[in-house]
Amino acid sequence: MRLHFLGTTGYHPNERRQTACLMLPEIGVVLDAGTGLFRARDLIQTDSLSIFVTHAHLDHSIGLTFLFDVLHEKPVKKAVVYCEPDKLTAIREHLFHHLLFPILPPIDLRQFTPQRPVELADGGRLSCFALKHPGGSLGFRLDWPDRSMAYVTDTTADVTADYVSKIAGVDLLVHECYFPDGQENKALVTGHSCLTPVVAVARRAHVKQLALIHTNPLDLDGDSLNLIAARKVFPHIHLPEDGDILDF
């Protein structure tokens, strides 16, 4: 399975990175709809597209307004957006308010909760779990008979957090890392993560690979993250840039 990183920063885009968006083109799955969603157009391979949105903050949802062009002259017959009920209401009533964006793109908005996993096109299964973040957010776990991955963004990493058990043993963990070590207070207040706690979560959950995304857009190269030290604790760390692909 190939995971494409279409947007890897948080809050706002910069010259090198768009905001959160990942894609599995082989099965028509998109994780989050940040500004990086415009890149999905060139990767579409399927006649359906399932977009799973962690929460409604604009850096994760604004790309839904790009879907007219993303889907234009593509083979997609059905595009479904999954999100929690209250977040769907916010998207419908505010993001697509007629004074902001007058026409709803050709999508089906569906409620998605931890009690309702979704079966994927290739026999896989996507389940979600609650994360602590202002306004609430979801993490995702995708499972197949021979591989698995988890996507955790917009939360404060903590080895005692409930979500750690939900991601146990995955082949690939994609986890947010907005702040470098030393800014733990900012991370806690804003609902984001510092590097060392993220690495500790990866170790505690016994994941095989760790990819860091939702980095600070003011840090263009991720230079503030001490990956040399982190890799001494957990060697298999990636810091993807937009356009990168990881096999798992």
XYZ file of C-alpha atoms in Angstrom:
248
model
C 0.000 0.000 0.000
C 1.308 3.464 -0.894
C 0.486 6.476 1.258
C 0.813 9.851 -0.477
C 1.472 12.946 1.625
C -0.421 15.803 -0.045
C -0.262 18.235 2.879
C 2.061 17.934 5.849
C 1.905 21.152 7.847
C -0.576 22.598 10.319
C -2.534 25.825 10.793
C -1.679 27.429 7.450
C 0.303 26.508 4.318
C 3.761 27.799 3.610
C 6.001 27.895 0.540
C 6.798 24.160 0.802
C 3.888 22.528 2.595
C 0.098 22.547 2.391
C -2.133 21.689 5.350
C -3.172 18.181 6.342
C -4.134 15.728 3.615
C -3.092 12.113 3.026
C -4.229 9.796 0.243
C -4.332 6.089 -0.583
C -5.089 6.338 -4.320
C -5.352 2.584 -4.885
C -8.502 2.413 -2.779
C -9.830 5.958 -3.163
C -9.314 7.003 0.464
C -8.343 10.497 1.645
C -7.537 11.362 5.252
C -8.326 15.001 6.076
C -9.185 17.763 3.661
C -6.700 20.547 4.247
C -5.298 22.749 1.507
C -3.296 19.796 0.167
C -6.493 18.230 -1.163
C -6.093 19.990 -4.523
C -3.253 17.556 -5.253
C -5.639 14.579 -5.112
C -6.871 15.383 -8.616
C -3.753 13.960 -10.271
C -3.863 10.771 -8.186
C -7.466 9.639 -8.571
C -7.654 6.029 -9.793
C -11.069 4.883 -8.587
C -14.717 5.582 -9.336
C -15.404 6.426 -5.693
C -13.687 8.698 -3.201
C -14.026 8.466 0.581
C -12.772 11.492 2.519
C -12.435 11.026 6.271
C -12.165 14.316 8.178
C -10.723 14.302 11.696
C -12.399 17.571 12.715
C -13.740 20.787 11.243
C -10.880 23.206 11.909
C -10.143 24.984 8.652
C -6.669 23.540 8.143
C -8.357 20.118 7.969
C -11.575 20.958 6.108
C -11.066 23.926 3.755
C -10.061 21.590 0.919
C -13.664 20.385 0.677
C -14.351 23.622 -1.166
C -11.814 22.533 -3.815
C -13.783 19.452 -4.838
C -15.434 20.956 -7.911
C -12.023 21.071 -9.592
C -10.617 17.951 -7.914
C -13.460 15.850 -9.332
C -13.800 17.650 -12.682
C -13.627 15.170 -15.603
C -12.523 12.387 -13.258
C -14.110 8.902 -13.099
C -15.469 9.417 -9.582
C -19.181 8.566 -9.499
C -19.536 8.897 -5.738
C -17.643 11.122 -3.296
C -18.456 10.677 0.377
C -17.215 12.858 3.246
C -17.222 11.217 6.687
C -17.085 13.251 9.889
C -18.603 13.388 13.357
C -22.204 14.685 13.440
C -21.461 18.052 15.084
C -18.515 18.656 12.761
C -20.658 17.842 9.714
C -23.189 20.386 10.897
C -20.461 23.017 11.215
C -19.154 22.209 7.726
C -22.606 22.309 6.177
C -23.810 25.449 7.939
C -20.601 27.480 8.041
C -17.982 26.328 5.533
C -20.720 25.987 2.913
C -22.762 28.947 4.121
C -24.226 30.646 1.056
C -22.339 33.869 1.805
C -19.013 32.016 1.927
C -19.438 29.230 -0.619
C -22.844 29.266 -2.306
C -22.969 25.810 -3.932
C -22.358 22.463 -2.267
C -19.872 20.316 -4.243
C -21.123 16.932 -5.523
C -20.512 15.102 -2.251
C -22.464 13.000 0.208
C -21.940 14.119 3.814
C -22.156 11.175 6.214
C -21.938 10.890 9.969
C -19.027 8.922 11.326
C -18.528 7.904 14.952
C -16.319 5.478 16.884
C -19.302 3.128 17.021
C -19.555 2.923 13.233
C -16.408 1.651 11.449
C -16.373 1.881 7.649
C -15.566 -1.000 5.333
C -13.078 0.048 2.652
C -13.237 -0.834 -1.033
C -10.477 -3.450 -0.895
C -11.756 -5.318 2.141
C -9.981 -3.138 4.666
C -11.654 -1.448 7.604
C -11.343 2.084 8.971
C -12.225 2.751 12.581
C -11.935 5.950 14.566
C -11.288 6.940 18.169
C -11.624 10.152 20.159
C -8.675 12.482 20.710
C -8.311 15.337 23.167
C -8.237 18.617 21.237
C -10.123 21.917 21.550
C -13.511 21.228 19.974
C -12.755 17.515 19.731
C -11.048 15.444 17.049
C -10.769 11.860 15.832
C -7.874 9.550 15.116
C -8.109 6.823 12.476
C -6.902 3.239 12.283
C -6.942 1.335 8.988
C -6.591 -2.438 9.016
C -6.113 -5.066 6.352
C -5.207 -8.747 6.766
C -1.541 -8.037 5.995
C -0.938 -4.409 7.047
C -2.200 -1.547 9.165
C -1.720 2.162 9.759
C -2.950 4.849 12.122
C -3.389 8.596 11.676
C -3.289 10.775 14.786
C -3.366 14.517 14.405
C -4.309 17.487 16.568
C -3.814 16.057 20.021
C -1.244 16.237 22.798
C 0.882 13.091 22.753
C 0.936 11.239 26.054
C 1.811 7.598 26.707
C -1.103 7.424 29.169
C -3.670 8.714 26.659
C -6.579 6.441 25.763
C -5.686 6.456 22.066
C -2.355 4.673 22.577
C -4.076 1.303 22.896
C -6.049 1.992 19.711
C -2.916 2.273 17.570
C -1.034 -0.659 19.076
C 1.121 -2.648 16.683
C 0.388 -0.753 13.461
C 2.899 -0.941 10.638
C 2.833 2.841 10.198
C 1.846 5.579 12.627
C 1.356 9.042 11.144
C 1.354 11.425 14.102
C 1.278 15.181 14.421
C 4.351 16.962 15.800
C 3.710 20.698 15.769
C 6.198 21.735 18.460
C 9.816 20.889 19.284
C 10.740 19.788 22.778
C 10.697 22.616 25.284
C 7.302 23.969 24.226
C 5.180 21.525 26.181
C 3.021 24.266 27.707
C 2.093 25.592 24.271
C 1.375 22.055 23.110
C -0.951 21.397 26.019
C -2.866 24.669 25.645
C -3.334 24.320 21.886
C -3.946 20.565 21.800
C -0.787 19.697 19.874
C 2.358 17.627 20.427
C 6.080 17.917 21.070
C 8.600 15.485 19.593
C 9.735 13.405 22.569
C 6.199 12.504 23.744
C 5.305 11.468 20.166
C 8.308 9.164 20.031
C 7.382 7.770 23.452
C 3.865 7.014 22.168
C 5.302 5.198 19.137
C 7.498 3.079 21.388
C 4.704 2.340 23.873
C 2.365 1.314 21.051
C 5.043 -0.890 19.431
C 4.526 0.592 15.977
C 6.984 -0.250 13.199
C 7.369 3.141 11.518
C 6.600 6.732 12.571
C 5.897 9.621 10.200
C 5.699 13.144 11.638
C 3.267 15.597 10.077
C 1.246 18.705 11.024
C 4.538 20.448 11.737
C 4.816 24.158 12.492
C 4.482 26.085 9.198
C 7.006 28.655 10.451
C 9.604 25.862 10.573
C 10.019 25.210 6.847
C 12.534 22.381 7.135
C 11.655 20.890 10.505
C 15.041 22.085 11.739
C 13.696 22.686 15.240
C 12.922 18.980 15.659
C 15.915 17.078 17.030
C 15.478 13.951 14.914
C 19.058 12.771 15.534
C 18.325 12.354 19.228
C 14.835 10.989 18.572
C 16.142 8.298 16.221
C 18.400 6.999 18.982
C 15.192 6.148 20.848
C 13.072 5.124 17.870
C 15.090 4.632 14.648
C 12.308 4.425 12.074
C 11.188 8.064 11.968
C 10.235 9.886 8.774
C 9.626 13.606 8.323
C 7.666 13.615 5.057
C 7.399 16.611 2.780
C 4.514 17.251 0.429
C 4.668 14.818 -2.468
C 6.468 12.110 -0.529
C 5.202 8.509 -0.623
C 5.597 5.827 2.034
C 5.046 2.117 1.448
C 3.762 0.064 4.334
